[in-house]
XYZ file of C-alpha atoms in Angstrom:
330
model
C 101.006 82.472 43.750
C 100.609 81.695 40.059
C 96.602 81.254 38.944
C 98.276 77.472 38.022
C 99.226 76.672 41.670
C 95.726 78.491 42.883
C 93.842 76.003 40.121
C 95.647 72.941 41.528
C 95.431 73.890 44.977
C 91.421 73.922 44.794
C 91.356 70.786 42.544
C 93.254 68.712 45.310
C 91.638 66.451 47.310
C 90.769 67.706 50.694
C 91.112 65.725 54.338
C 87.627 64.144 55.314
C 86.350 66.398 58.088
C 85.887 64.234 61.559
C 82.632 64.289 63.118
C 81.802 66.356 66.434
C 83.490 63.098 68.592
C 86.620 62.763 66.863
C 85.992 59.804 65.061
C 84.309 58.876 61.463
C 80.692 58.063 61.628
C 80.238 54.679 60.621
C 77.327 55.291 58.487
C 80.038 57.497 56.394
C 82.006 56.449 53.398
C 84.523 58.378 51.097
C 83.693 59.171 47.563
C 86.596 59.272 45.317
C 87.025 62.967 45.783
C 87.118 62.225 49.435
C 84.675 63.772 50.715
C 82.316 62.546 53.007
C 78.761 60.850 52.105
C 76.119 59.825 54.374
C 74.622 56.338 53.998
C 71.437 55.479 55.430
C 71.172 53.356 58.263
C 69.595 49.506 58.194
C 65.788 49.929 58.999
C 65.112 48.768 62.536
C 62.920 45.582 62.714
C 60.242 48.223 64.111
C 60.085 49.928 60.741
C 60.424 46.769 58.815
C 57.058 45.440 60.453
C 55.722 48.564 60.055
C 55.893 48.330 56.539
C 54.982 44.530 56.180
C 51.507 45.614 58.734
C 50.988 48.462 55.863
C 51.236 46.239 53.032
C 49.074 43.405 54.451
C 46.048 46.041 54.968
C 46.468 47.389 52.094
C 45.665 44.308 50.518
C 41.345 44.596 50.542
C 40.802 41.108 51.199
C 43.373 40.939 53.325
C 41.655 43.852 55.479
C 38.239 42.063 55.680
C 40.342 38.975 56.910
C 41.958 41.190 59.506
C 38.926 42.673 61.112
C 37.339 39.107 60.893
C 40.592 37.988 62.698
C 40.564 41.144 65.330
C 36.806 39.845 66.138
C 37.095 36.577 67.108
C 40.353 37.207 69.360
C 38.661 39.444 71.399
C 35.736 37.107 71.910
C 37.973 34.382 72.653
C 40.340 36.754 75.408
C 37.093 38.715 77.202
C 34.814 35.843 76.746
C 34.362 35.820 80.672
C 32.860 39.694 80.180
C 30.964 39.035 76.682
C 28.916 35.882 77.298
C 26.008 36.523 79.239
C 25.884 33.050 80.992
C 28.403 30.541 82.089
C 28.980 27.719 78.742
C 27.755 24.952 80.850
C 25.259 26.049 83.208
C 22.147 24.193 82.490
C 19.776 25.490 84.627
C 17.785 27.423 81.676
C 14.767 25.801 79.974
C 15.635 23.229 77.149
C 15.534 23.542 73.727
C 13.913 26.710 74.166
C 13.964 28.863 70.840
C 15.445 32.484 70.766
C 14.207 35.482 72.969
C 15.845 38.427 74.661
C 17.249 36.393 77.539
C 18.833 33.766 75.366
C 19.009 35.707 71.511
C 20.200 32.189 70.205
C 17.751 29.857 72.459
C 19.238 27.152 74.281
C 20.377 23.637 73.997
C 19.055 20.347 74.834
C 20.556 20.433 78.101
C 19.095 23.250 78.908
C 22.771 25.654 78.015
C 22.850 29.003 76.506
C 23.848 28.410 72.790
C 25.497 32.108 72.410
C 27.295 31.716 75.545
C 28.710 28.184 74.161
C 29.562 29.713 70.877
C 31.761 33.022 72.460
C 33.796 30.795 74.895
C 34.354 27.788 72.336
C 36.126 31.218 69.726
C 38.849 30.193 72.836
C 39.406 26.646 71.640
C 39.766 27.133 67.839
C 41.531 30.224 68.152
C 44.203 28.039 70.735
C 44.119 25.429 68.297
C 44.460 26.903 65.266
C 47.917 29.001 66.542
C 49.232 26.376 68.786
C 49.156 23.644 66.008
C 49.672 26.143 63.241
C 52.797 27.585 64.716
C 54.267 23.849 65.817
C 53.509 22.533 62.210
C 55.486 25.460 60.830
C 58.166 25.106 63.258
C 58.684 21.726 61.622
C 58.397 22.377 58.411
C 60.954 25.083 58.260
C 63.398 22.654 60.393
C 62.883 19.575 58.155
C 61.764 21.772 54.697
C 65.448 24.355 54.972
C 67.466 21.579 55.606
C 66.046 18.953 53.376
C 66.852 21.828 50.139
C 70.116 22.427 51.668
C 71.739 19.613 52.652
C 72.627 16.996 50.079
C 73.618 13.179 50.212
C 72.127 10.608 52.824
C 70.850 13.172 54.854
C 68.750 14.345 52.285
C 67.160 11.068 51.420
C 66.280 10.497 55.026
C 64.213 13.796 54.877
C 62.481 12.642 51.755
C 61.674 9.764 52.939
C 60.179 10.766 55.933
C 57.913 14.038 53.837
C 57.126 11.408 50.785
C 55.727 8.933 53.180
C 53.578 11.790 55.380
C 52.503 13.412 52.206
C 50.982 10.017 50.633
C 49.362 8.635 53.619
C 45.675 10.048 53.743
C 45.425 13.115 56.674
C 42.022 12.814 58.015
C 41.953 8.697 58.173
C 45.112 9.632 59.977
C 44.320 11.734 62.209
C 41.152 9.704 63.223
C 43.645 6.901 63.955
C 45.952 8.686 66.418
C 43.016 10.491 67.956
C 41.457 7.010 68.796
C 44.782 5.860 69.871
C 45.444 8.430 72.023
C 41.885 9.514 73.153
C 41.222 10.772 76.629
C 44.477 13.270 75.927
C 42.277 16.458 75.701
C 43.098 19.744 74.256
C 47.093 18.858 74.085
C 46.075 15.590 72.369
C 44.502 17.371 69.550
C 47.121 19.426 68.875
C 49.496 16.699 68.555
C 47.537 14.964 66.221
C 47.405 18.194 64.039
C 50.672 18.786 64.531
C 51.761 15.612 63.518
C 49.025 15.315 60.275
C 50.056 18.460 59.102
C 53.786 19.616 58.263
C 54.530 17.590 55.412
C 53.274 20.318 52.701
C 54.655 22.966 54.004
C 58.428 21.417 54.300
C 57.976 20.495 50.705
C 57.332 24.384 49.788
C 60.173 25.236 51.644
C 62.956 22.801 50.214
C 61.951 24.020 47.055
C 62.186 27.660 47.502
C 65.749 26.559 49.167
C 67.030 24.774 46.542
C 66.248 27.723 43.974
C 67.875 30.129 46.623
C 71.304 27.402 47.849
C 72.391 29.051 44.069
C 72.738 32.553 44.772
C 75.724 34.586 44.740
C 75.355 35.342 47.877
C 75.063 32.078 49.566
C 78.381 31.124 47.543
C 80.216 33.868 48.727
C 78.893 32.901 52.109
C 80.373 29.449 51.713
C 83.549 30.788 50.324
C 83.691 32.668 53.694
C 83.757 29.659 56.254
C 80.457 30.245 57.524
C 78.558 26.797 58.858
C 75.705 25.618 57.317
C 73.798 26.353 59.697
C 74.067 29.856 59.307
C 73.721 29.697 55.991
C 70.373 28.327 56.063
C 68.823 29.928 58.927
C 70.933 33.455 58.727
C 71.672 33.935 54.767
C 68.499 31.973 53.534
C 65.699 32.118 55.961
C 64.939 36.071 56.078
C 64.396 35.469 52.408
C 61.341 33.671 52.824
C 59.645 34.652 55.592
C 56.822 36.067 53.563
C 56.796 31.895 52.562
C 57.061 31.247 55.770
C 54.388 33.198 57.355
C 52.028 31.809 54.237
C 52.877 28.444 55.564
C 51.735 29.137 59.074
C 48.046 30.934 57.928
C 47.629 27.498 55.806
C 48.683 25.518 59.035
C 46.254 27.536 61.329
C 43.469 27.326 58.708
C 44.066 23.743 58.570
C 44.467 23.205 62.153
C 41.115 24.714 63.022
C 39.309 22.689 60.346
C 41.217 19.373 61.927
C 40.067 20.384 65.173
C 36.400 20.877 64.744
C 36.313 17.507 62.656
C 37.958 15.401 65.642
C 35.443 17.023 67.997
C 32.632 16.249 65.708
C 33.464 12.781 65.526
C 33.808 12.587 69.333
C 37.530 11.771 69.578
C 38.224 14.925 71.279
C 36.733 16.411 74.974
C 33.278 15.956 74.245
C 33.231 17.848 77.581
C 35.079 20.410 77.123
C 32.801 23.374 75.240
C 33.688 24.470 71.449
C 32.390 24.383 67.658
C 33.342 21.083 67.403
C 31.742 19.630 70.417
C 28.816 21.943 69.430
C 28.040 20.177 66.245
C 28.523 16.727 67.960
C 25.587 16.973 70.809
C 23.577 19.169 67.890
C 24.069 15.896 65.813
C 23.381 13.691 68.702
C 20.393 15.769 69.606
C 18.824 15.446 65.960
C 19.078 19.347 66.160
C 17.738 19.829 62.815
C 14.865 17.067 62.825
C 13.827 18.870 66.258
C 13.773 22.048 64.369
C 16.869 23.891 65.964
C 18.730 24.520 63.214
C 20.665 27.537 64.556
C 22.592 24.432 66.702
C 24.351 23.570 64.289
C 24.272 26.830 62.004
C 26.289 29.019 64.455
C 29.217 27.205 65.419
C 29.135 25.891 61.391
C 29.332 29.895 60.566
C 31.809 30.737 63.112
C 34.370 27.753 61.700
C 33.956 28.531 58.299
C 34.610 32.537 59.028
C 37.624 31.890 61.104
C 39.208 29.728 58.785
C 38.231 32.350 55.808
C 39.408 35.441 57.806
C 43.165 33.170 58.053
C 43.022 32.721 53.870
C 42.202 36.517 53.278
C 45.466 37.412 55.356
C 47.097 35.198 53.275
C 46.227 37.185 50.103
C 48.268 40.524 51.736
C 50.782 37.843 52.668
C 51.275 36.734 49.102
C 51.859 40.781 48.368
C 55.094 40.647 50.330
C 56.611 38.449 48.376
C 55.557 38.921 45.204
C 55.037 43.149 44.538
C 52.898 42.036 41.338
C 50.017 40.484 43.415
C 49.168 44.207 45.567
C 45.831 44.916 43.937
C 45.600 48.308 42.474
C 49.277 48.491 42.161
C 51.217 48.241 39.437
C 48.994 48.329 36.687
């Protein structure tokens, strides 16, 4: 053999070699030489949420609201084996003042306030989730395919968001809570519910609009695929950093809604949580009778909650947007 033919021989492109079962690996794809290259494999949605837990508590605000977060769900799920006392047993002395039996004192009825304020954790926390997650749910229904959809469809969807979004939410929601009052826990929730999707739709059709011109969503289109896949296949996992935004704003909103309507007494005045709290500390004249801590405790407790839900959003905002990740990037 000539050292041409040798030289020609090596230079010519050689047979991809099978794998160990006889067939090509899928994750393997030809280079133009034709030899084999290994591709990685998709991450598995384990890994992905992995990665999206790590970037959230990396976030420092984001941490604090975590750990403020982690708190108050375990008082509201072992509230039975935290609180010392039942939240309405009144046999105790009223209005005493605090001591090692009752570290917060007791109420006018003669109920242990820090046994009141662990098991009412279980009504905001319920609220604020419940509500929070349905008001999402409707948002990203009505929001997707309000930026998506054109023609009469369209208009019926801003019609509908426009007239939600100028009517006033708290004379609103005082309305329907009248209306509809002896409904209990499942009463409130509708009321939030109902008071408080119309932002976060609005977000969402315009983050849809900017994404309907893509490449990617015309080649999708080009393709045959429905619109309904488009939106909630093609479009949706690119915003569910928005999305899951939307539903910390909800909650946060939610629990604020929730202690208001209890304050006012259009929710269970009967059933025990911050919001029923403040409205026998009000009726009480807590703080002309000196018991102040009535009506500072479950105050605290709604104000850290709803705090702890707008740190999270800060790591939240980091998925999204790489440039927001304190002490990265700079």
């Amino acid at each position: 053999m000539t050292e041409k033919e040798a030289t020609a021989r090596d230079e010519a492109p050689q047979p991809t070699q099978p794998s160990p079962s006889g067939r090509q690996n899928s994750n393997d794809t030809v280079d133009g030489a034709g030899t084999a290259v290994q591709v990685a494999a998709p991450a598995s949605p384990l890994t992905v949420l992995g990665r999206a837990a790590g970037t959230i508590w990396s976030v420092p605000k984001a941490r604090v609201g975590l750990i403020l977060l982690a708190v108050f769900l375990l008082a509201a799920v072992f509230a039975p084996l935290l609180a010392p006392y039942a939240p309405t047993d009144n046999t105790f002395g009223r209005a005493e003042g605090g001591s090692a039996a009752h570290p917060l004192g007791t109420t006018t009825a003669g109920e242990d306030v820090l046994s009141q304020l662990i098991y009412g954790s279980r009504v905001s926390v319920l609220v604020g989730f419940v509500a929070g997650f349905g008001a999402t749910l409707i948002a990203v229904l009505l929001g997707m395919s309000w930026g998506y959809t054109r023609g009469f469809a369209a208009d019926v969807i801003n019609f509908f968001v426009n007239l939600f979004l100028v009517i006033p939410g708290l004379p609103l929601m005082i309305v329907l809570a009248a209306y509809l009052q002896g409904g209990g826990l499942a009463m409130i929730i509708f009321v939030v519910v109902i008071t408080g999707w119309a932002w976060g739709a609005r977000v969402l059709r315009s983050q849809t609009q900017s994404l309907r011109s893509r490449d990617f969503i015309t080649a999708a289109q080009f393709s045959g695929e429905s619109s309904f896949r488009i939106v909630f296949r093609e479009i949706l996992p690119n915003m569910t950093s928005l999305i899951t935004g939307s539903f910390f704003g909800a909650a946060t909103a939610a629990i604020l809604a929730e202690s208001g309507l209890s304050f006012l007494g259009l929710g269970n005045t009967a059933m025990v949580s911050w919001g029923s709290m403040l409205f026998w500390a009000q009726n009480s004249n807590a703080i002309l009778t000196g018991q102040w801590v009535l009506l500072f405790a479950p105050g605290l407790c709604i104000a850290l909650l709803a705090t702890s839900l707008t740190l999270i959003n800060f790591g939240v905002d980091g998925l999204s947007n790489p440039r927001l990740r304190e002490g990265k990037g700079r």
